Coordinates of C-alpha atoms and ligand atoms in Angstrom, one line a residue:
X60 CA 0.0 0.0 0.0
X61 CA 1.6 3.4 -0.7
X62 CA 1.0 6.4 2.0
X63 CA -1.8 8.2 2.4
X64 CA 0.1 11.5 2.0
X65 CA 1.0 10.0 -1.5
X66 CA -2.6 10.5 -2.8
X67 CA -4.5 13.2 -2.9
X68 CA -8.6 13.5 -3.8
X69 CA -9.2 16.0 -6.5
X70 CA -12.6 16.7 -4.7
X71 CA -12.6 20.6 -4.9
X72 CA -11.7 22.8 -7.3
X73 CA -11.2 25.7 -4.4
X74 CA -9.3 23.8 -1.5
X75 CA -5.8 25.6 -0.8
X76 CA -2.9 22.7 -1.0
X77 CA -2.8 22.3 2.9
X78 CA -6.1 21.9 3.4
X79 CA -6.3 19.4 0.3
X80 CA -3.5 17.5 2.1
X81 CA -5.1 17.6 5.3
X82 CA -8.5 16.3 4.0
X83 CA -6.7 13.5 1.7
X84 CA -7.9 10.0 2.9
X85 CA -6.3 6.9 2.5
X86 CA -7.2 5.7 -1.3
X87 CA -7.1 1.7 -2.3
X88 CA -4.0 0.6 -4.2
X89 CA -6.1 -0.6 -6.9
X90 CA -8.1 0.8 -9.8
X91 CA -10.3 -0.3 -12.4
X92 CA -8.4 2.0 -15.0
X93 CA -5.2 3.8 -14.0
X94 CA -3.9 6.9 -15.9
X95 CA -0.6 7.5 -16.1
X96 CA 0.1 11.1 -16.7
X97 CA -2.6 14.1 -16.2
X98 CA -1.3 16.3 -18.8
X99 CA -3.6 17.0 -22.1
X100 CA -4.2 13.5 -23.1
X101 CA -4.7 11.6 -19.8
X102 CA -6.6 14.3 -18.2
X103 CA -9.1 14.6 -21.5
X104 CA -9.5 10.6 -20.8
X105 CA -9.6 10.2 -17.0
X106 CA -12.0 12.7 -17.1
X107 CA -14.9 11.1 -19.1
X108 CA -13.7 7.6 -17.5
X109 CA -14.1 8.7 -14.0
X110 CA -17.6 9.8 -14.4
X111 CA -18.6 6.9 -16.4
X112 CA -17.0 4.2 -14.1
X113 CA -18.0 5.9 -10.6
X114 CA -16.1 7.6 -8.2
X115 CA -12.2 6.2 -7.5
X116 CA -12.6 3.4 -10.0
X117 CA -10.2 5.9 -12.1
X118 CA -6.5 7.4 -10.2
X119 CA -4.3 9.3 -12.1
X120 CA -0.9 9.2 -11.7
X121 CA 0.7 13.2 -12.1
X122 CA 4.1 14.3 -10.5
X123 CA 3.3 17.7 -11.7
X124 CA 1.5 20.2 -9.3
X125 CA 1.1 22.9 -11.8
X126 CA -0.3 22.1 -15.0
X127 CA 0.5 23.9 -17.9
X128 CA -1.5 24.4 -21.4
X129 CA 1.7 24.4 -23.3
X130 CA 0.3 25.4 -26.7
X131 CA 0.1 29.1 -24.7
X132 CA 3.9 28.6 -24.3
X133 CA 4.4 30.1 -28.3
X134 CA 2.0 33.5 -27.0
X135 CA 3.9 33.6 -23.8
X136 CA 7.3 33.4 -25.8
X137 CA 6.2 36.1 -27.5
X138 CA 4.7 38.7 -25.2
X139 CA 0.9 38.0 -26.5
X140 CA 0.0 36.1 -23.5
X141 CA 0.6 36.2 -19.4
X142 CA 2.3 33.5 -18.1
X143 CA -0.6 33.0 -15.5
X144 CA -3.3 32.0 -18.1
X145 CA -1.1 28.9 -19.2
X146 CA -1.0 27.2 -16.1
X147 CA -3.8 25.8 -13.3
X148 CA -3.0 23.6 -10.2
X149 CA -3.1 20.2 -11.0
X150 CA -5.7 20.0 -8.2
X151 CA -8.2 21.6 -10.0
X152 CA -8.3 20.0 -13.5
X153 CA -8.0 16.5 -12.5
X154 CA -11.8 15.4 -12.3
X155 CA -13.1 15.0 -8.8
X156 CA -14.3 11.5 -9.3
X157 CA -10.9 10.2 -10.0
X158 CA -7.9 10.0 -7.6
X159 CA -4.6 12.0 -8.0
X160 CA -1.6 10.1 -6.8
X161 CA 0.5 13.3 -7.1
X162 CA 4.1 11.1 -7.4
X163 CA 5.4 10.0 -10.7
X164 CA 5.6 6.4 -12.1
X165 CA 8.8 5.1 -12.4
X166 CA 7.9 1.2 -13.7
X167 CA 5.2 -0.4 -15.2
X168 CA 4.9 -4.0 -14.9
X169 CA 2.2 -5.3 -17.5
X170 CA 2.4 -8.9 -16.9
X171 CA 0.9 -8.6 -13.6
X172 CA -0.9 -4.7 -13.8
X173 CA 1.3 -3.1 -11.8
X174 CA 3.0 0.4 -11.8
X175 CA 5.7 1.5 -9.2
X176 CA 6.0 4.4 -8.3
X177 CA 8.7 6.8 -7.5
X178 CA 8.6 6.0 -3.7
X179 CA 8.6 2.7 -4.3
X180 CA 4.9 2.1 -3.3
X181 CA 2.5 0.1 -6.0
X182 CA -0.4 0.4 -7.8
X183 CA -2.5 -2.4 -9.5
X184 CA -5.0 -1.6 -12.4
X185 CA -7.4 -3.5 -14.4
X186 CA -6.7 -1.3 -17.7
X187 CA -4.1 0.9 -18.0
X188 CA -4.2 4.5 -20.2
X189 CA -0.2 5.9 -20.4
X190 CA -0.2 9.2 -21.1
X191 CA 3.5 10.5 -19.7
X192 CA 4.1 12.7 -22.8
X193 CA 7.7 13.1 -24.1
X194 CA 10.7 14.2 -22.3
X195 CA 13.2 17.6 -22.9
X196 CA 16.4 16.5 -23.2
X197 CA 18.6 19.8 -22.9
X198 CA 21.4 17.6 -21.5
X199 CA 21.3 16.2 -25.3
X200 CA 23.5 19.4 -26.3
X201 CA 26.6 20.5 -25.3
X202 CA 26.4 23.4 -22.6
X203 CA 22.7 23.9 -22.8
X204 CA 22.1 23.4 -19.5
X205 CA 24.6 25.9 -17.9
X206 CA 23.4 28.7 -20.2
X207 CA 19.8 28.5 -20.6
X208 CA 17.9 31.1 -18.7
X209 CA 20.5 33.4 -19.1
X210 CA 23.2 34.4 -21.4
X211 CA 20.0 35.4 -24.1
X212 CA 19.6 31.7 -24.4
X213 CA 15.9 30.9 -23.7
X214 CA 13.0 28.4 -24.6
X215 CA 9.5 28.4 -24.7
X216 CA 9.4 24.7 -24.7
X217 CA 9.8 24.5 -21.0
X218 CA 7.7 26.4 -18.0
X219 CA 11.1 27.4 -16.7
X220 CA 12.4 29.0 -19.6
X221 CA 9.6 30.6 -21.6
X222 CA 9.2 34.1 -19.8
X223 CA 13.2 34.6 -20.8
X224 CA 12.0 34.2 -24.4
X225 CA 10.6 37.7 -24.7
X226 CA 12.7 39.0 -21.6
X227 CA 15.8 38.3 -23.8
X228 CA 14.1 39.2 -27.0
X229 CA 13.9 42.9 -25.5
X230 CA 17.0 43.1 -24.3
X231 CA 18.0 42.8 -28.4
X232 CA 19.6 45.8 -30.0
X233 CA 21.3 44.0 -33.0
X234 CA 23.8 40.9 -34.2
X235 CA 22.1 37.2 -34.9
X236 CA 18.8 35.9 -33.7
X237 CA 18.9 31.9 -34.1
X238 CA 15.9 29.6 -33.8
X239 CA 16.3 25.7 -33.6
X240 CA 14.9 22.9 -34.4
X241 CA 16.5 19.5 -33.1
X242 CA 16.9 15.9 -35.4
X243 CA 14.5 14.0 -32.7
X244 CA 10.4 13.9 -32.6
X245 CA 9.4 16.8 -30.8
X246 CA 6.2 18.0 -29.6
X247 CA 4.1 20.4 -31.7
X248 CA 7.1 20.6 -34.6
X249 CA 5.9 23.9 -35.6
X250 CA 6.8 26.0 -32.6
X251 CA 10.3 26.4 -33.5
X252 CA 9.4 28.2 -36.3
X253 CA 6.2 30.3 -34.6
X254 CA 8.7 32.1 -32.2
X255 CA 11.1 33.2 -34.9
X256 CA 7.8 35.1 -36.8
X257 CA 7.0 36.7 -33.7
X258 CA 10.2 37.5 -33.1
X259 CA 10.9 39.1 -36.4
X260 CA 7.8 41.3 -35.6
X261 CA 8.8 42.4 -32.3
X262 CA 11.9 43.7 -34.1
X263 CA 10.0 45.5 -36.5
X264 CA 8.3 47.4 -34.5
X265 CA 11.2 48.4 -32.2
X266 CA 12.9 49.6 -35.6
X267 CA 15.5 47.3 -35.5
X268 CA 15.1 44.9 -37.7
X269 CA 17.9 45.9 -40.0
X270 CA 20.0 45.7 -37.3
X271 CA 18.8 42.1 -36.6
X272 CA 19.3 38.3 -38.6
X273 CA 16.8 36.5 -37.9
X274 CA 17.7 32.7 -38.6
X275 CA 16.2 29.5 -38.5
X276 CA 18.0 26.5 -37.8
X277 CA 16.8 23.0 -38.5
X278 CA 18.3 19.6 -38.7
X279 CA 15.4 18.3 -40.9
X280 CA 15.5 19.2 -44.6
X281 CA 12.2 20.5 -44.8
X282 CA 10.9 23.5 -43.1
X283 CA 7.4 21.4 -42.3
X284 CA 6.3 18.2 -43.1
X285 CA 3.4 18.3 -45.1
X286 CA 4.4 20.6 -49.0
X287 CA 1.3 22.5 -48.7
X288 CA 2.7 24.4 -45.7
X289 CA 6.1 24.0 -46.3
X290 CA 5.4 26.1 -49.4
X291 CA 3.3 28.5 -47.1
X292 CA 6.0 28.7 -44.9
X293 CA 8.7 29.6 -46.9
X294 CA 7.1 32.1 -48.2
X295 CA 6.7 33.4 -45.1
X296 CA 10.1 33.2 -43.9
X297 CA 11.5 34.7 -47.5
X298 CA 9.1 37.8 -47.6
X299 CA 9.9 38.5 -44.2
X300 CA 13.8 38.0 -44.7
X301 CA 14.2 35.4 -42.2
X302 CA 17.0 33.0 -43.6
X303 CA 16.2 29.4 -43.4
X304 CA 19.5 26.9 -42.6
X305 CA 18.1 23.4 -43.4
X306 CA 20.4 20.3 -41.7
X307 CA 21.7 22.0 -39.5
X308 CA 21.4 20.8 -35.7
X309 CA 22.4 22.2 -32.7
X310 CA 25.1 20.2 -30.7
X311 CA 26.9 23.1 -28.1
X312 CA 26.4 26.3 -26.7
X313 CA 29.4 28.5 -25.4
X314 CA 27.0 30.8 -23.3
X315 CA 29.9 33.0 -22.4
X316 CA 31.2 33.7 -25.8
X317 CA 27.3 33.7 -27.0
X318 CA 28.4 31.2 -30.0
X319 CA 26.4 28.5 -31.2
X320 CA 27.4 24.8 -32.7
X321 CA 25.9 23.4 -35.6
X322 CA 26.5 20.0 -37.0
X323 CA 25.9 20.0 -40.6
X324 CA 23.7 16.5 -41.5
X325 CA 22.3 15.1 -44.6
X326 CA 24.3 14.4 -47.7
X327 CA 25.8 17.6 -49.3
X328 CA 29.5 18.5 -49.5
X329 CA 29.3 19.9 -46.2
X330 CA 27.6 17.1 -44.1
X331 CA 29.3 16.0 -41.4
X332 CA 31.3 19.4 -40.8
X333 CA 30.3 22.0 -37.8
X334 CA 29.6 25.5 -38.1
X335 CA 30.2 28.2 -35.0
X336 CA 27.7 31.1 -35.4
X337 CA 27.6 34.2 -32.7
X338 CA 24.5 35.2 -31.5
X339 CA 22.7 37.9 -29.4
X340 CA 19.6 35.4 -28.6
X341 CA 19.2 32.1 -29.2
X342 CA 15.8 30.0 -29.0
X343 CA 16.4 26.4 -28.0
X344 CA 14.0 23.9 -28.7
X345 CA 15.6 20.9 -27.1
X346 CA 16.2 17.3 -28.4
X347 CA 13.3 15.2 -27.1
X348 CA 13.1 11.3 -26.2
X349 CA 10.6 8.6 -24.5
X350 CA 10.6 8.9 -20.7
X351 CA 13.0 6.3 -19.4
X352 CA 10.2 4.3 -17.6
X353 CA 8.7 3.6 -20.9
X354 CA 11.5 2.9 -22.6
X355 CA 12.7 0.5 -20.0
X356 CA 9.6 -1.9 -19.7
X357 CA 7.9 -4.1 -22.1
X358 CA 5.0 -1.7 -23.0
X359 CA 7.7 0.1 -25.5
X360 CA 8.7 0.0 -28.9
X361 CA 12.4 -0.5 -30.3
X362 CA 12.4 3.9 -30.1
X363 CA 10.3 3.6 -26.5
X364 CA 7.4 4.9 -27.6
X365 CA 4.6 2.7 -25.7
X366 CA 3.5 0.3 -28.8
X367 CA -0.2 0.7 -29.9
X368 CA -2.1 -0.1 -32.9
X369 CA -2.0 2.8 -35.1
X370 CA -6.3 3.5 -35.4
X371 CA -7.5 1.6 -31.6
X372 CA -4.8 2.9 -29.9
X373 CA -4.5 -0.5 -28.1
X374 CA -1.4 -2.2 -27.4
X375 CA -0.2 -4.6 -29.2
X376 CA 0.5 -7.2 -27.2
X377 CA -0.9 -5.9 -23.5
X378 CA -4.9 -5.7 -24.9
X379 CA -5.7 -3.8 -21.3
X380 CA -3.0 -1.4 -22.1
X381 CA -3.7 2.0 -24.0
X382 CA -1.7 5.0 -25.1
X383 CA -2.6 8.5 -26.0
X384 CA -0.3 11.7 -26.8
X385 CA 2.9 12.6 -27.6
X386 CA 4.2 9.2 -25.7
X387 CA 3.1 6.6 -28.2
X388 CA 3.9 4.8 -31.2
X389 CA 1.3 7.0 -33.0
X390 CA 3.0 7.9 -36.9
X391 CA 1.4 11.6 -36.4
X392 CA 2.8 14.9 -35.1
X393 CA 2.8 15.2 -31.6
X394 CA 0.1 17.7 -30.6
X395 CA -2.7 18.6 -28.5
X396 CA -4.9 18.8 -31.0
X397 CA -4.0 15.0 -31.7
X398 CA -4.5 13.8 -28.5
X399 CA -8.0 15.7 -28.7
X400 CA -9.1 13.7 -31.4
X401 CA -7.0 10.3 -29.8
X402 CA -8.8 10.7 -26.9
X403 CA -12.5 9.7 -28.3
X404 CA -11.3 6.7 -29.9
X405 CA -9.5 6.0 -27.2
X406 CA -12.4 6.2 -24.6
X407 CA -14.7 4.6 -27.2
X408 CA -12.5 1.5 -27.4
X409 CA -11.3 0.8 -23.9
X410 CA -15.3 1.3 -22.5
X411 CA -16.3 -1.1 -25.3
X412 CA -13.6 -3.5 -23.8
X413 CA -14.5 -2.7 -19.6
X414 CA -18.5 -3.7 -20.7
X415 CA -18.0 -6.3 -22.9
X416 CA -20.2 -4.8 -25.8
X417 CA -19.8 -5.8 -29.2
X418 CA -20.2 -2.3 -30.7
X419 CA -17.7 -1.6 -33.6
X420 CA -14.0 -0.2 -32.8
X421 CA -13.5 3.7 -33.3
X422 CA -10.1 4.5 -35.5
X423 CA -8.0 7.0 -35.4
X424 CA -7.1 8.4 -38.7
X425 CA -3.8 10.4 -37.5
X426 CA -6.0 13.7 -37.5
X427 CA -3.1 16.6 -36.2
X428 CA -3.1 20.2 -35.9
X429 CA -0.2 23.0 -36.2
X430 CA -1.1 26.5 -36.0
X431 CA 1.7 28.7 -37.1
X432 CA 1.2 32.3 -35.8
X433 CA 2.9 34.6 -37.9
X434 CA 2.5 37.8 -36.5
X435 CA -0.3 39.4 -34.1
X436 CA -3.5 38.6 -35.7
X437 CA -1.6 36.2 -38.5
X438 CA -1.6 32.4 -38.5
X439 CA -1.6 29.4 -40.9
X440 CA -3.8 26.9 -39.3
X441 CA -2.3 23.3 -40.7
X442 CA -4.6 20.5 -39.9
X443 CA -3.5 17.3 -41.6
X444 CA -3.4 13.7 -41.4
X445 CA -0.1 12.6 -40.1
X446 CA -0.4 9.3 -41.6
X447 CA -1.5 10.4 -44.8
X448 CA 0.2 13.8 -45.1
X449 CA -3.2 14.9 -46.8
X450 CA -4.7 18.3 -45.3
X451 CA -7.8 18.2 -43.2
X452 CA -9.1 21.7 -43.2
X453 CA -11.7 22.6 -40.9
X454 CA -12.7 25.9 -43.0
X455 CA -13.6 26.5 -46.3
X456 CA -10.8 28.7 -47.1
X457 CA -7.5 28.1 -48.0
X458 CA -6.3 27.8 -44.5
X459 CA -2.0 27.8 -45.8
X460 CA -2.9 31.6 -45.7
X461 CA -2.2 33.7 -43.1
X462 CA -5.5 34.8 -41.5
X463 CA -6.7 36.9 -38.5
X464 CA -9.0 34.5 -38.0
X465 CA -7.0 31.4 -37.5
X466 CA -5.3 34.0 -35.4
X467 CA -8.2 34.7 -33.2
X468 CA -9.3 30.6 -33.1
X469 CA -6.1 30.0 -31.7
X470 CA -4.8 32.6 -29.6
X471 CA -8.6 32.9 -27.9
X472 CA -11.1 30.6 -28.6
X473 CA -9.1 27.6 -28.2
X474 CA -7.3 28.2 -25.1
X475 CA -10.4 28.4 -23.1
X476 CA -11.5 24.9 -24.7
X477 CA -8.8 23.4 -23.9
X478 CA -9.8 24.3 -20.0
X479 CA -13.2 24.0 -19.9
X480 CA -14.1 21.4 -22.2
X481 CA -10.4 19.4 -23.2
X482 CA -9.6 18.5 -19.9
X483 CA -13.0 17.9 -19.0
X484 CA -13.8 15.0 -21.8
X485 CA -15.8 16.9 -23.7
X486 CA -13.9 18.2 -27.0
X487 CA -12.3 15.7 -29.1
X488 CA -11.4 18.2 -32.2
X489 CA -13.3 20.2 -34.6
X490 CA -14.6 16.8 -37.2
X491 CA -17.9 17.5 -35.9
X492 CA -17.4 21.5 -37.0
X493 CA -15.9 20.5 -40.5
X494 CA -18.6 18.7 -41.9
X495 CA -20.7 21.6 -41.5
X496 CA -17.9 24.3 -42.0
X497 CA -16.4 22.7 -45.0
X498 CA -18.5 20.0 -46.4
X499 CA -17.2 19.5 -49.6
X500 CA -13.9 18.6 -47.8
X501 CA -12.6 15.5 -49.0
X502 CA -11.9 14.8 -45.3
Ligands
FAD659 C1 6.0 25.5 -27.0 C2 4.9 24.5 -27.3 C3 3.9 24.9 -28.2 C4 2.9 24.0 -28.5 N1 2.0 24.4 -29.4 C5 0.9 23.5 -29.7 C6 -0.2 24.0 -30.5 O1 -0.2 25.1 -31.0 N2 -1.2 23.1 -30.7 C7 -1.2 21.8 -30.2 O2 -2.1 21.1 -30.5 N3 -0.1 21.4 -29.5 C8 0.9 22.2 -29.2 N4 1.9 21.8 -28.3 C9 2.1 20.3 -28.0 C10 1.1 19.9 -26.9 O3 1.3 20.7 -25.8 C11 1.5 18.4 -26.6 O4 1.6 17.7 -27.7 C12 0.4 17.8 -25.7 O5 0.4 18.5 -24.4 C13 0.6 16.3 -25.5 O6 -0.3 15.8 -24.6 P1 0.2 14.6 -23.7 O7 -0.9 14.3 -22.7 O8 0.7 13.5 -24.6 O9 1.5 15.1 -22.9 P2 1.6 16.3 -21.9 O10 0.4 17.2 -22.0 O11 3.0 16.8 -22.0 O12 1.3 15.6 -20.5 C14 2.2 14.6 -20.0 C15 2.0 14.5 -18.4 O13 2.7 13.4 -17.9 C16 3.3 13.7 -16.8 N5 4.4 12.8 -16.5 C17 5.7 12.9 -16.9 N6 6.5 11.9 -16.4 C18 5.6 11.2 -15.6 C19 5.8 10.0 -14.8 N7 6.9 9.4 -14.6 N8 4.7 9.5 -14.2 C20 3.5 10.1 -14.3 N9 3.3 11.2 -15.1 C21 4.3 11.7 -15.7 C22 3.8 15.2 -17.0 O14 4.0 15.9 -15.8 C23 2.6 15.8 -17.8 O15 1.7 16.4 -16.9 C24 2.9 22.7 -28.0 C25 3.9 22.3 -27.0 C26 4.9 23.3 -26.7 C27 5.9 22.9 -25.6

């Protein structure tokens, strides 16, 4: 049995921390469905699952006591959004009919449906959801870690980091502005990109710009995955004079000397060789990997990624075992927006499975979205299939364009769904919304 103290009931949104301590009771070590993670993806399915199995037949397993809506993180970066309306307490988005064990898993046993957790205490499940996300891995480069947060080095990809992205941007006067984009899966692979728009904006209007490079950096050879926004995108990046430096991945930062490393990859005449270049402020988005207590247990894939079917989102050889989110096997971007729609099939299939019913399988079809702000009220909204690579446009227009509209969705519509309907179950994406918005879509 692990300690009372260990796990917390998510009963009231309003309770301060000590009195939400002092009120915990003593939970049972074993749950009908265990989540492991409350971040976008677990907390959209413990949600619905809690209030559809009955109260404590659902725990979630979070170490986190602050959660954060990281698709904010790109506004925040870039002075269009407080830091305080991209983060809640835990304790008030995980549903009150399910149990928080507020420690973090650290090995998942799924021959006998068991998850140890970081104090060494277990928990037993009938059906397990994993939905740990993917871990920043800013030990992966060379002298990241003893100059971010200062030095002009900052990134929006971590809760620490992302108010020095427009503290540093500010403090800019002239000389090189780099923006990178590591070799590994990342989470939401447009926000690289996003910042150095914004960023080239801010300048702008501070009348520096000719006094400023703006440069992107990125190991992949493409500045987006899917043509019809790549071509968007390099438009962008031309008309604005942003210079676009394809294989090229960070590998050191000399935070002192403000010079950073790239490793040059593909096949040219180059690859292979390293390039210093000085900078004034440098945007880090780090490598990423599979959290080691994936990786390390028989639930993972050859990359540790936890291995589901592609469209039931089931494992492939645990059939009580389930992933969602940016740490699965899913082929598709890793976004929010992916997880939304993951999270319906997901729910669909694993309830089927906890009754016994017979109804048909829901199937994921790789749905994912990337909106790339531009500018204030400016914003390609990509929606694709990341197993297909064709667009799924929830609009009529051409939505490759830059449009105060897409702005507007994104930057204020959608952050108040993700709180009050994302993390509550009740939005799984905008399919519903498309057949009416854009009917004639082939999607
Ligand atoms: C800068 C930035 C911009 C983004 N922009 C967008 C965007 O515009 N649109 C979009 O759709 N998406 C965007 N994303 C991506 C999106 O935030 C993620 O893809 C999404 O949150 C994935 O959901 P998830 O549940 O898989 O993982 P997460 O939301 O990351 O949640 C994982 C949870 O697991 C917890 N956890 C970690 N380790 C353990 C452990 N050992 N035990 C238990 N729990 C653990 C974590 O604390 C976390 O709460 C952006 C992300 C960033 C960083």
């Amino acid at each position: 049995m692990f300690a009372a103290k260990s796990v917390t009931r998510a009963a009231s949104r309003h309770r301060c921390w000590t009195r939400f301590l002092s009120t915990a009771t003593a939970a049972p070590s074993s749950y009908k469905v265990v989540v492991v993670g409350g971040g976008a993806g677990g907390l959209a399915v413990s949600s619905t699952l809690s209030q559809k199995l009955g109260k404590n037949e659902v725990s979630v397993i979070e170490p986190s006591a602050t959660h954060y809506q990281q698709p904010l993180f790109t506004f925040v970066g870039g002075g269009l959004k407080s830091f305080d309306e991209a983060h809640r307490p835990t304790s008030e988005v995980v549903s009150p009919d399910a149990q928080w064990i507020n420690q973090a898993a650290a090995h998942i046993d799924p021959d006998n449906n068991t998850i140890t957790l970081a104090d060494g205490a277990k928990v037993s499940y009938e059906y397990l959801v994993v939905a740990a996300g993917i871990e920043l891995n800013f030990a992966g480069i060379k002298g990241l870690e003893s100059s971010i947060g200062k030095n002009g080095v900052a990134s929006n990809y971590s809760p620490h980091y992302v108010q020095n992205t427009y503290e540093f941007l500010q403090n800019v006067r002239e000389g090189n502005a780099l923006f990178t984009m590591p070799a590994t899966p990342i989470k939401c692979a447009g926000a690289p990109q996003k910042i150095a728009y914004l960023a080239d904006e801010l300048f702008c209007e501070k009348g520096i710009r000719d006094k400023v490079a703006v440069n992107y950096y990125t190991a992949l050879g493409k500045i987006f995955a899917i043509d019809k926004y790549a071509n968007a995108m390099n438009e962008v990046a031309r008309s604005r004079d942003i210079s676009v430096n394809l294989f090229h991945d960070l590998v050191e930062v000399d935070g002192a000397g403000k010079k950073a490393t790239f490793k040059i990859l593909g096949s040219g005449p180059q690859a292979g060789e390293t390039v210093v270049v000085p900078y004034e402020f440098l945007h880090v988005t780090p490598p990423m990997k599979p959290f080691d207590f994936i990786k390390n247990s028989a639930i993972a894939n050859g990359a540790g990624y936890v291995d589901v079917n592609q469209g039931t989102l089931q494992h492939t050889k645990y059939p009580n075992v389930y992933a969602i989110g940016d740490c699965s096997s899913l082929p598709t971007s890793k976004t929010a927006a992916a997880a939304a729609a993951q999270s319906s099939v997901l729910k669909h299939n694993l309830l089927n499975q906890i009754r016994g019913t017979a109804a048909p399988a829901a199937e994921y079809n790789g749905y994912t979205s990337c909106p790339l702000v531009t500018g204030k009220h400016k914003l390609v909204l990509a929606e694709f299939s990341g197993y297909t690579g064709a667009p799924h446009e929830t609009f009529f227009f051409n939505q490759a364009k830059e449009h105060a509209f897409s702005y507007w969705l994104t930057a204020d519509v959608l952050p108040a769904v993700y709180w009050s309907s994302m993390l509550k179950g009740t939005w799984d994406g905008p399919a519903t919304i498309r057949k009416v918005a854009n009917p004639t879509s082939a999607n």
